[in-house]
Coordinates of C-alpha atoms in Angstrom, one line a residue:
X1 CA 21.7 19.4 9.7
X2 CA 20.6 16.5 7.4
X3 CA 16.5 16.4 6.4
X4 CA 14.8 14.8 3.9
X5 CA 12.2 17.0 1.9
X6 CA 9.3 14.8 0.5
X7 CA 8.3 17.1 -2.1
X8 CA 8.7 20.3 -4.2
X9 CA 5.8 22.1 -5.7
X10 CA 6.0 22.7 -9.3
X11 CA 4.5 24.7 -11.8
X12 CA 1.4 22.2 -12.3
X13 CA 0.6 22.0 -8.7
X14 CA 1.3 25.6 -7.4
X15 CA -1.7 27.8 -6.9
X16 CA -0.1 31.1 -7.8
X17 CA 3.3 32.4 -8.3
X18 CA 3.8 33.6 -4.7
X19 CA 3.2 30.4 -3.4
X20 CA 7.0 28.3 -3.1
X21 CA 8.1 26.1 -0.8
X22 CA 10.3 27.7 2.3
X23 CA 12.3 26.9 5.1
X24 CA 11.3 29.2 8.0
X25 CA 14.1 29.8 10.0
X26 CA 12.9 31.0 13.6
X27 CA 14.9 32.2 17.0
X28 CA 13.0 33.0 20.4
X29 CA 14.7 36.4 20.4
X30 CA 16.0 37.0 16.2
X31 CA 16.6 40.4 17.5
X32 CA 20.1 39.2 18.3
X33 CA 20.7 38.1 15.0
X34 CA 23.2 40.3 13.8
X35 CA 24.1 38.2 10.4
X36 CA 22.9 34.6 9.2
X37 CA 24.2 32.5 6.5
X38 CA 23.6 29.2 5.0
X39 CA 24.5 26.1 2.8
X40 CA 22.3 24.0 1.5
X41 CA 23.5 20.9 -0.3
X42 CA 26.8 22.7 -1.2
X43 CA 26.0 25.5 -2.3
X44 CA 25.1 28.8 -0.9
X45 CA 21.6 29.7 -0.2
X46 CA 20.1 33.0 0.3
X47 CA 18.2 33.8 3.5
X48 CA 16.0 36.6 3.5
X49 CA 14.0 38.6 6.3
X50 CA 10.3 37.9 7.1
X51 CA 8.6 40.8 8.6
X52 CA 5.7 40.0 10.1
X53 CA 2.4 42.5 9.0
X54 CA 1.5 45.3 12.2
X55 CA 4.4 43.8 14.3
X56 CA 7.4 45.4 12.9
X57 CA 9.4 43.8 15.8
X58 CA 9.1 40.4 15.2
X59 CA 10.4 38.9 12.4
X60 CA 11.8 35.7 11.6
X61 CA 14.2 34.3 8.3
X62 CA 13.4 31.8 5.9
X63 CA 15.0 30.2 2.5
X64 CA 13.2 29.7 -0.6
X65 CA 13.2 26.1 -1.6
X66 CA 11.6 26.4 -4.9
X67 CA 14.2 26.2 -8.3
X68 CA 17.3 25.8 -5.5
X69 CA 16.8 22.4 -4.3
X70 CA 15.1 18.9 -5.4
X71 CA 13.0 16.0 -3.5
X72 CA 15.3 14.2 -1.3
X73 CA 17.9 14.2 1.2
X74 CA 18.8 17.6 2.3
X75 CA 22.1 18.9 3.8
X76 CA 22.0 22.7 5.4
X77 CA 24.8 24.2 7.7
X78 CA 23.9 27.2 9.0
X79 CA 26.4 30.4 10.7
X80 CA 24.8 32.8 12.9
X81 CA 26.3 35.7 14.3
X82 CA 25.0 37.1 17.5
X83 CA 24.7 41.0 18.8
X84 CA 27.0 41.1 21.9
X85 CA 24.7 41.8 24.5
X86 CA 25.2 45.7 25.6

């Protein structure tokens, strides 16, 4: 997948230090997500788990933009392993 990404907040413009640019990465069922994996421009990027407060059972997975990537043309490829169904 090929986007372009008009902006990265920096240090001037960020209102606090838990505030960076992300990539949400969302499934209708990310219960059969048994392993996920990406590149972005190149190089590996690490996706982590979001866990959304008082619903333990629905999360989603997102990648933290901020200090990995610059303004521009983005290029992201993406594995996903799925749970067999039982």
């Amino acid at each position: 997948t090929e986007f372009d990404l008009p902006f990265i907040e920096t240090f001037p413009t960020r209102s606090g230090p838990d505030d960076d640019c992300v990539l949400e990465l969302s499934f209708a069922d990310p219960q059969r997500v048994a392993a996920l994996s990406a590149v972005l421009n190149g190089d590996l990027a690490e996706v982590r788990k979001y866990v959304y407060p008082g619903k333990s059972k629905w999360h989603s997975f997102y990648i933290d933009l901020t200090g990995h990537t610059k303004p521009g043309k983005q290029q992201l490829a993406l594995t996903v392993e799925w749970k067999t169904a039982p």
